[in-house]
PDB file of C-alpha atoms in Angstrom:
ATOM      1  CA  UNK J 213      19.459  29.925 -64.267  1.00 71.00           C
ATOM      2  CA  UNK J 214      23.277  30.015 -63.777  1.00 72.00           C
ATOM      3  CA  UNK J 215      23.604  33.049 -66.101  1.00 78.00           C
ATOM      4  CA  UNK J 216      21.158  35.085 -63.930  1.00 79.00           C
ATOM      5  CA  UNK J 217      23.246  34.314 -60.840  1.00 76.00           C
ATOM      6  CA  UNK J 218      26.499  35.293 -62.555  1.00 74.00           C
ATOM      7  CA  UNK J 219      25.042  38.447 -64.003  1.00 76.00           C
ATOM      8  CA  UNK J 220      23.723  39.504 -60.561  1.00 76.00           C
ATOM      9  CA  UNK J 221      27.085  38.868 -58.963  1.00 74.00           C
ATOM     10  CA  UNK J 222      28.956  40.819 -61.703  1.00 76.00           C
ATOM     11  CA  UNK J 223      26.587  43.783 -61.282  1.00 74.00           C
ATOM     12  CA  UNK J 224      27.136  43.675 -57.517  1.00 73.00           C
ATOM     13  CA  UNK J 225      30.913  43.564 -58.110  1.00 74.00           C
ATOM     14  CA  UNK J 226      30.726  46.561 -60.393  1.00 74.00           C
ATOM     15  CA  UNK J 227      28.735  48.614 -57.798  1.00 65.00           C
ATOM     16  CA  UNK J 228      30.702  47.316 -54.736  1.00 65.00           C
ATOM     17  CA  UNK J 229      33.175  50.111 -54.229  1.00 69.00           C
ATOM     18  CA  UNK J 230      32.045  53.772 -54.315  1.00 78.00           C
ATOM     19  CA  UNK J 231      28.315  53.507 -53.558  1.00 79.00           C
ATOM     20  CA  UNK J 232      28.751  51.501 -50.270  1.00 79.00           C
ATOM     21  CA  UNK J 233      31.582  53.747 -49.173  1.00 79.00           C
ATOM     22  CA  UNK J 234      29.556  56.878 -49.795  1.00 79.00           C
ATOM     23  CA  UNK J 235      26.552  55.329 -47.930  1.00 84.00           C
ATOM     24  CA  UNK J 236      28.721  54.343 -44.941  1.00 80.00           C
ATOM     25  CA  UNK J 237      30.808  57.514 -44.819  1.00 80.00           C
ATOM     26  CA  UNK J 238      28.584  60.351 -45.997  1.00 80.00           C
ATOM     27  CA  UNK J 239      25.133  59.155 -44.980  1.00 81.00           C
ATOM     28  CA  UNK J 240      25.507  56.829 -42.038  1.00 79.00           C
ATOM     29  CA  UNK J 241      28.796  58.562 -40.889  1.00 78.00           C
ATOM     30  CA  UNK J 242      30.397  55.264 -39.794  1.00 79.00           C
ATOM     31  CA  UNK J 243      33.821  55.820 -38.361  1.00 76.00           C
ATOM     32  CA  UNK J 244      33.313  59.607 -38.270  1.00 76.00           C
ATOM     33  CA  UNK J 245      33.643  62.117 -35.447  1.00 74.00           C
ATOM     34  CA  UNK J 246      31.230  64.995 -34.870  1.00 70.00           C
ATOM     35  CA  UNK J 247      33.118  68.267 -34.583  1.00 68.00           C
ATOM     36  CA  UNK J 248      32.026  70.277 -31.585  1.00 65.00           C
ATOM     37  CA  UNK J 249      34.583  73.024 -31.970  1.00 63.00           C
ATOM     38  CA  UNK J 250      36.517  74.675 -34.727  1.00 58.00           C
ATOM     39  CA  UNK J 251      35.379  76.314 -37.937  1.00 60.00           C
ATOM     40  CA  UNK J 252      32.402  74.215 -38.641  1.00 60.00           C
ATOM     41  CA  UNK J 253      30.897  72.717 -35.463  1.00 59.00           C
ATOM     42  CA  UNK J 254      28.232  70.068 -36.138  1.00 64.00           C
ATOM     43  CA  UNK J 255      30.048  68.778 -39.249  1.00 73.00           C
ATOM     44  CA  UNK J 256      31.565  65.287 -39.467  1.00 74.00           C
ATOM     45  CA  UNK J 257      35.199  64.504 -39.757  1.00 74.00           C
ATOM     46  CA  UNK J 258      35.621  61.165 -41.459  1.00 76.00           C
ATOM     47  CA  UNK J 259      38.791  59.084 -42.215  1.00 73.00           C
ATOM     48  CA  UNK J 260      39.817  58.157 -45.674  1.00 73.00           C
ATOM     49  CA  UNK J 261      38.338  55.298 -47.662  1.00 68.00           C
ATOM     50  CA  UNK J 262      40.716  52.606 -46.393  1.00 75.00           C
ATOM     51  CA  UNK J 263      38.778  52.350 -43.222  1.00 73.00           C
ATOM     52  CA  UNK J 264      35.714  51.376 -45.210  1.00 76.00           C
ATOM     53  CA  UNK J 265      37.312  48.511 -47.068  1.00 79.00           C
ATOM     54  CA  UNK J 266      36.476  45.872 -44.408  1.00 81.00           C
ATOM     55  CA  UNK J 267      32.738  46.538 -44.441  1.00 79.00           C
ATOM     56  CA  UNK J 268      32.733  46.653 -48.238  1.00 80.00           C
ATOM     57  CA  UNK J 269      34.605  43.421 -48.437  1.00 83.00           C
ATOM     58  CA  UNK J 270      32.203  41.890 -45.970  1.00 83.00           C
ATOM     59  CA  UNK J 271      29.282  42.821 -48.121  1.00 81.00           C
ATOM     60  CA  UNK J 272      30.951  41.501 -51.200  1.00 83.00           C
ATOM     61  CA  UNK J 273      31.938  38.348 -49.326  1.00 85.00           C
ATOM     62  CA  UNK J 274      28.338  37.563 -48.347  1.00 87.00           C
ATOM     63  CA  UNK J 275      27.228  38.138 -51.962  1.00 85.00           C
ATOM     64  CA  UNK J 276      29.964  35.856 -53.264  1.00 85.00           C
ATOM     65  CA  UNK J 277      29.069  33.066 -50.785  1.00 89.00           C
ATOM     66  CA  UNK J 278      25.406  33.338 -51.661  1.00 88.00           C
ATOM     67  CA  UNK J 279      26.230  33.177 -55.429  1.00 85.00           C
ATOM     68  CA  UNK J 280      28.438  30.110 -54.969  1.00 87.00           C
ATOM     69  CA  UNK J 281      25.784  28.260 -52.945  1.00 89.00           C
ATOM     70  CA  UNK J 282      23.087  29.245 -55.443  1.00 87.00           C
ATOM     71  CA  UNK J 283      25.241  28.184 -58.406  1.00 86.00           C
ATOM     72  CA  UNK J 284      26.031  24.822 -56.753  1.00 87.00           C
ATOM     73  CA  UNK J 285      22.347  24.179 -56.063  1.00 86.00           C
ATOM     74  CA  UNK J 286      21.449  25.130 -59.609  1.00 83.00           C
ATOM     75  CA  UNK J 287      23.958  22.731 -61.013  1.00 82.00           C
ATOM     76  CA  UNK J 288      23.180  19.845 -58.755  1.00 81.00           C
ATOM     77  CA  UNK J 289      19.472  19.957 -58.217  1.00 70.00           C
ATOM     78  CA  UNK J 290      16.560  19.826 -60.651  1.00 64.00           C
ATOM     79  CA  UNK J 291      15.138  23.325 -61.154  1.00 60.00           C
ATOM     80  CA  UNK J 292      11.865  22.496 -59.550  1.00 65.00           C
ATOM     81  CA  UNK J 293      13.618  21.425 -56.377  1.00 72.00           C
ATOM     82  CA  UNK J 294      16.125  24.284 -56.506  1.00 76.00           C
ATOM     83  CA  UNK J 295      13.540  27.079 -56.740  1.00 80.00           C
ATOM     84  CA  UNK J 296      12.480  27.174 -53.069  1.00 82.00           C
ATOM     85  CA  UNK J 297      16.069  27.039 -51.835  1.00 86.00           C
ATOM     86  CA  UNK J 298      17.224  29.709 -54.205  1.00 87.00           C
ATOM     87  CA  UNK J 299      14.397  32.035 -53.043  1.00 87.00           C
ATOM     88  CA  UNK J 300      15.598  31.605 -49.465  1.00 88.00           C
ATOM     89  CA  UNK J 301      19.253  31.881 -50.297  1.00 89.00           C
ATOM     90  CA  UNK J 302      18.667  35.151 -52.111  1.00 89.00           C
ATOM     91  CA  UNK J 303      17.556  36.635 -48.740  1.00 90.00           C
ATOM     92  CA  UNK J 304      20.982  36.319 -47.167  1.00 90.00           C
ATOM     93  CA  UNK J 305      22.546  39.407 -48.837  1.00 89.00           C
ATOM     94  CA  UNK J 306      19.406  41.478 -48.191  1.00 86.00           C
ATOM     95  CA  UNK J 307      19.360  40.567 -44.494  1.00 87.00           C
ATOM     96  CA  UNK J 308      23.058  41.192 -44.143  1.00 88.00           C
ATOM     97  CA  UNK J 309      22.925  44.679 -45.669  1.00 85.00           C
ATOM     98  CA  UNK J 310      19.836  45.727 -43.639  1.00 86.00           C
ATOM     99  CA  UNK J 311      21.354  44.329 -40.444  1.00 86.00           C
ATOM    100  CA  UNK J 312      24.828  45.658 -41.201  1.00 84.00           C
ATOM    101  CA  UNK J 313      23.624  49.215 -41.737  1.00 84.00           C
ATOM    102  CA  UNK J 314      21.480  49.051 -38.644  1.00 85.00           C
ATOM    103  CA  UNK J 315      24.449  47.905 -36.492  1.00 84.00           C
ATOM    104  CA  UNK J 316      26.619  50.627 -38.102  1.00 80.00           C
ATOM    105  CA  UNK J 317      24.130  53.270 -37.371  1.00 79.00           C
ATOM    106  CA  UNK J 318      23.559  51.991 -33.824  1.00 79.00           C
ATOM    107  CA  UNK J 319      27.283  52.021 -33.100  1.00 76.00           C
ATOM    108  CA  UNK J 320      27.722  55.467 -34.626  1.00 74.00           C
ATOM    109  CA  UNK J 321      24.744  57.596 -33.592  1.00 72.00           C
ATOM    110  CA  UNK J 322      23.430  58.499 -30.144  1.00 68.00           C
ATOM    111  CA  UNK J 323      20.848  56.054 -28.987  1.00 68.00           C
ATOM    112  CA  UNK J 324      17.980  58.575 -28.805  1.00 68.00           C
ATOM    113  CA  UNK J 325      17.980  59.272 -32.635  1.00 74.00           C
ATOM    114  CA  UNK J 326      19.550  56.137 -34.162  1.00 78.00           C
ATOM    115  CA  UNK J 327      16.221  54.925 -35.523  1.00 82.00           C
ATOM    116  CA  UNK J 328      15.423  58.264 -37.078  1.00 82.00           C
ATOM    117  CA  UNK J 329      18.846  58.519 -38.719  1.00 80.00           C
ATOM    118  CA  UNK J 330      18.805  54.878 -40.025  1.00 84.00           C
ATOM    119  CA  UNK J 331      15.323  55.393 -41.440  1.00 86.00           C
ATOM    120  CA  UNK J 332      16.434  58.610 -43.111  1.00 86.00           C
ATOM    121  CA  UNK J 333      19.253  56.762 -44.869  1.00 84.00           C
ATOM    122  CA  UNK J 334      17.698  53.355 -45.344  1.00 87.00           C
ATOM    123  CA  UNK J 335      13.915  53.737 -44.920  1.00 88.00           C
ATOM    124  CA  UNK J 336      12.823  53.515 -48.526  1.00 91.00           C
ATOM    125  CA  UNK J 337      15.374  50.780 -49.352  1.00 91.00           C
ATOM    126  CA  UNK J 338      14.426  48.844 -46.253  1.00 90.00           C
ATOM    127  CA  UNK J 339      10.744  48.964 -47.264  1.00 92.00           C
ATOM    128  CA  UNK J 340      11.656  47.497 -50.703  1.00 94.00           C
ATOM    129  CA  UNK J 341      13.904  44.838 -49.018  1.00 91.00           C
ATOM    130  CA  UNK J 342      11.008  43.930 -46.771  1.00 92.00           C
ATOM    131  CA  UNK J 343       8.868  43.449 -49.898  1.00 94.00           C
ATOM    132  CA  UNK J 344      11.701  41.293 -51.332  1.00 93.00           C
ATOM    133  CA  UNK J 345      11.692  39.135 -48.285  1.00 92.00           C
ATOM    134  CA  UNK J 346       7.904  38.704 -48.258  1.00 93.00           C
ATOM    135  CA  UNK J 347       7.760  37.794 -51.994  1.00 94.00           C
ATOM    136  CA  UNK J 348      10.634  35.380 -51.746  1.00 91.00           C
ATOM    137  CA  UNK J 349       9.265  33.544 -48.752  1.00 91.00           C
ATOM    138  CA  UNK J 350       5.870  33.322 -50.360  1.00 92.00           C
ATOM    139  CA  UNK J 351       7.493  31.971 -53.530  1.00 88.00           C
ATOM    140  CA  UNK J 352       9.027  29.141 -51.571  1.00 81.00           C
ATOM    141  CA  UNK J 353       5.597  27.792 -50.566  1.00 85.00           C
ATOM    142  CA  UNK J 354       3.248  28.276 -53.556  1.00 87.00           C
ATOM    143  CA  UNK J 355       2.643  26.549 -56.892  1.00 85.00           C
ATOM    144  CA  UNK J 356       5.440  26.736 -59.460  1.00 84.00           C
ATOM    145  CA  UNK J 357       3.661  29.256 -61.660  1.00 87.00           C
ATOM    146  CA  UNK J 358       2.842  31.514 -58.698  1.00 90.00           C
ATOM    147  CA  UNK J 359       6.402  30.987 -57.359  1.00 88.00           C
ATOM    148  CA  UNK J 360       7.812  32.316 -60.654  1.00 89.00           C
ATOM    149  CA  UNK J 361       5.655  35.466 -60.406  1.00 92.00           C
ATOM    150  CA  UNK J 362       6.587  35.953 -56.729  1.00 92.00           C
ATOM    151  CA  UNK J 363      10.283  35.484 -57.513  1.00 91.00           C
ATOM    152  CA  UNK J 364      10.067  38.098 -60.275  1.00 92.00           C
ATOM    153  CA  UNK J 365       8.277  40.452 -57.866  1.00 94.00           C
ATOM    154  CA  UNK J 366      10.979  39.822 -55.213  1.00 94.00           C
ATOM    155  CA  UNK J 367      13.720  40.572 -57.758  1.00 93.00           C
ATOM    156  CA  UNK J 368      11.971  43.726 -58.872  1.00 94.00           C
ATOM    157  CA  UNK J 369      11.718  44.833 -55.213  1.00 94.00           C
ATOM    158  CA  UNK J 370      15.438  44.249 -54.692  1.00 92.00           C
ATOM    159  CA  UNK J 371      16.184  46.269 -57.803  1.00 92.00           C
ATOM    160  CA  UNK J 372      13.865  49.087 -56.452  1.00 94.00           C
ATOM    161  CA  UNK J 373      15.797  48.929 -53.137  1.00 92.00           C
ATOM    162  CA  UNK J 374      19.054  49.460 -54.975  1.00 90.00           C
ATOM    163  CA  UNK J 375      17.511  52.328 -56.956  1.00 91.00           C
ATOM    164  CA  UNK J 376      16.494  54.101 -53.755  1.00 93.00           C
ATOM    165  CA  UNK J 377      19.761  53.512 -51.980  1.00 90.00           C
ATOM    166  CA  UNK J 378      22.709  52.785 -54.390  1.00 89.00           C
ATOM    167  CA  UNK J 379      24.963  51.837 -51.497  1.00 86.00           C
ATOM    168  CA  UNK J 380      23.153  48.539 -51.090  1.00 87.00           C
ATOM    169  CA  UNK J 381      23.509  47.529 -54.780  1.00 87.00           C
ATOM    170  CA  UNK J 382      26.289  45.177 -53.796  1.00 85.00           C
ATOM    171  CA  UNK J 383      23.776  43.039 -51.988  1.00 87.00           C
ATOM    172  CA  UNK J 384      20.562  43.801 -53.891  1.00 89.00           C
ATOM    173  CA  UNK J 385      21.960  42.943 -57.297  1.00 88.00           C
ATOM    174  CA  UNK J 386      23.097  39.505 -56.057  1.00 89.00           C
ATOM    175  CA  UNK J 387      19.688  38.816 -54.454  1.00 90.00           C
ATOM    176  CA  UNK J 388      17.917  39.954 -57.650  1.00 90.00           C
ATOM    177  CA  UNK J 389      20.083  37.631 -59.771  1.00 89.00           C
ATOM    178  CA  UNK J 390      19.417  34.635 -57.577  1.00 89.00           C
ATOM    179  CA  UNK J 391      15.656  35.413 -57.502  1.00 91.00           C
ATOM    180  CA  UNK J 392      15.606  35.768 -61.336  1.00 89.00           C
ATOM    181  CA  UNK J 393      17.351  32.375 -61.539  1.00 88.00           C
ATOM    182  CA  UNK J 394      14.584  30.893 -59.329  1.00 86.00           C
ATOM    183  CA  UNK J 395      11.887  32.495 -61.523  1.00 86.00           C
ATOM    184  CA  UNK J 396      13.266  31.312 -64.843  1.00 86.00           C
ATOM    185  CA  UNK J 397      13.913  27.734 -63.762  1.00 70.00           C
ATOM    186  CA  UNK J 398      12.128  25.102 -65.628  1.00 54.00           C
ATOM    187  CA  UNK J 399       8.749  24.053 -64.239  1.00 49.00           C
ATOM    188  CA  UNK J 400       8.480  20.504 -62.975  1.00 47.00           C
ATOM    189  CA  UNK J 401       8.003  17.964 -65.711  1.00 45.00           C
ATOM    190  CA  UNK J 402       4.621  16.306 -65.796  1.00 44.00           C
ATOM    191  CA  UNK J 403       4.603  12.591 -65.016  1.00 44.00           C
ATOM    192  CA  UNK J 404       2.888  10.740 -67.848  1.00 45.00           C
ATOM    193  CA  UNK J 405      -0.276   8.880 -66.926  1.00 48.00           C
ATOM    194  CA  UNK J 406      -1.464   5.675 -68.524  1.00 48.00           C
TER     195      UNK J 406
END
């Protein structure tokens, strides 16, 4: 279980620099100005990558905290008791990335087309993240065998979200790793009857 959490965080760490910066700068145009005059009116003028370090560190920080909490729970609790908690902890990075991109788009774009622009950038990934949330929540409340299947489905949805929008891999890989840890945990041991 711990190995899946660590692998998920390492993958998120490897994908935590360029893809989120490209998503924030080139697709959501966070911190950019729309040129109304000059050679190319209607184009965006964006600052250098340094201005995007704080949002990227925030995404990485949420992933790191979720991994630490998940690892602590994995080490301290029996796997049958840890599973529901791991499923719910895995949602934190997914919620943070979806909410963070929504706030970034809302603060950047005019209010009349912010939904359209956010959906253009995040629509497919948000659909997969929603599936991740649904599967993870269901997994917390069903039998152990069904929970393992739901956790695997939630992890697959998180991976699909990252495939459709590489900028969210920093959060989606962490969520997927924690969900896989919940799925591969040992089933509860049967109590012998006499």
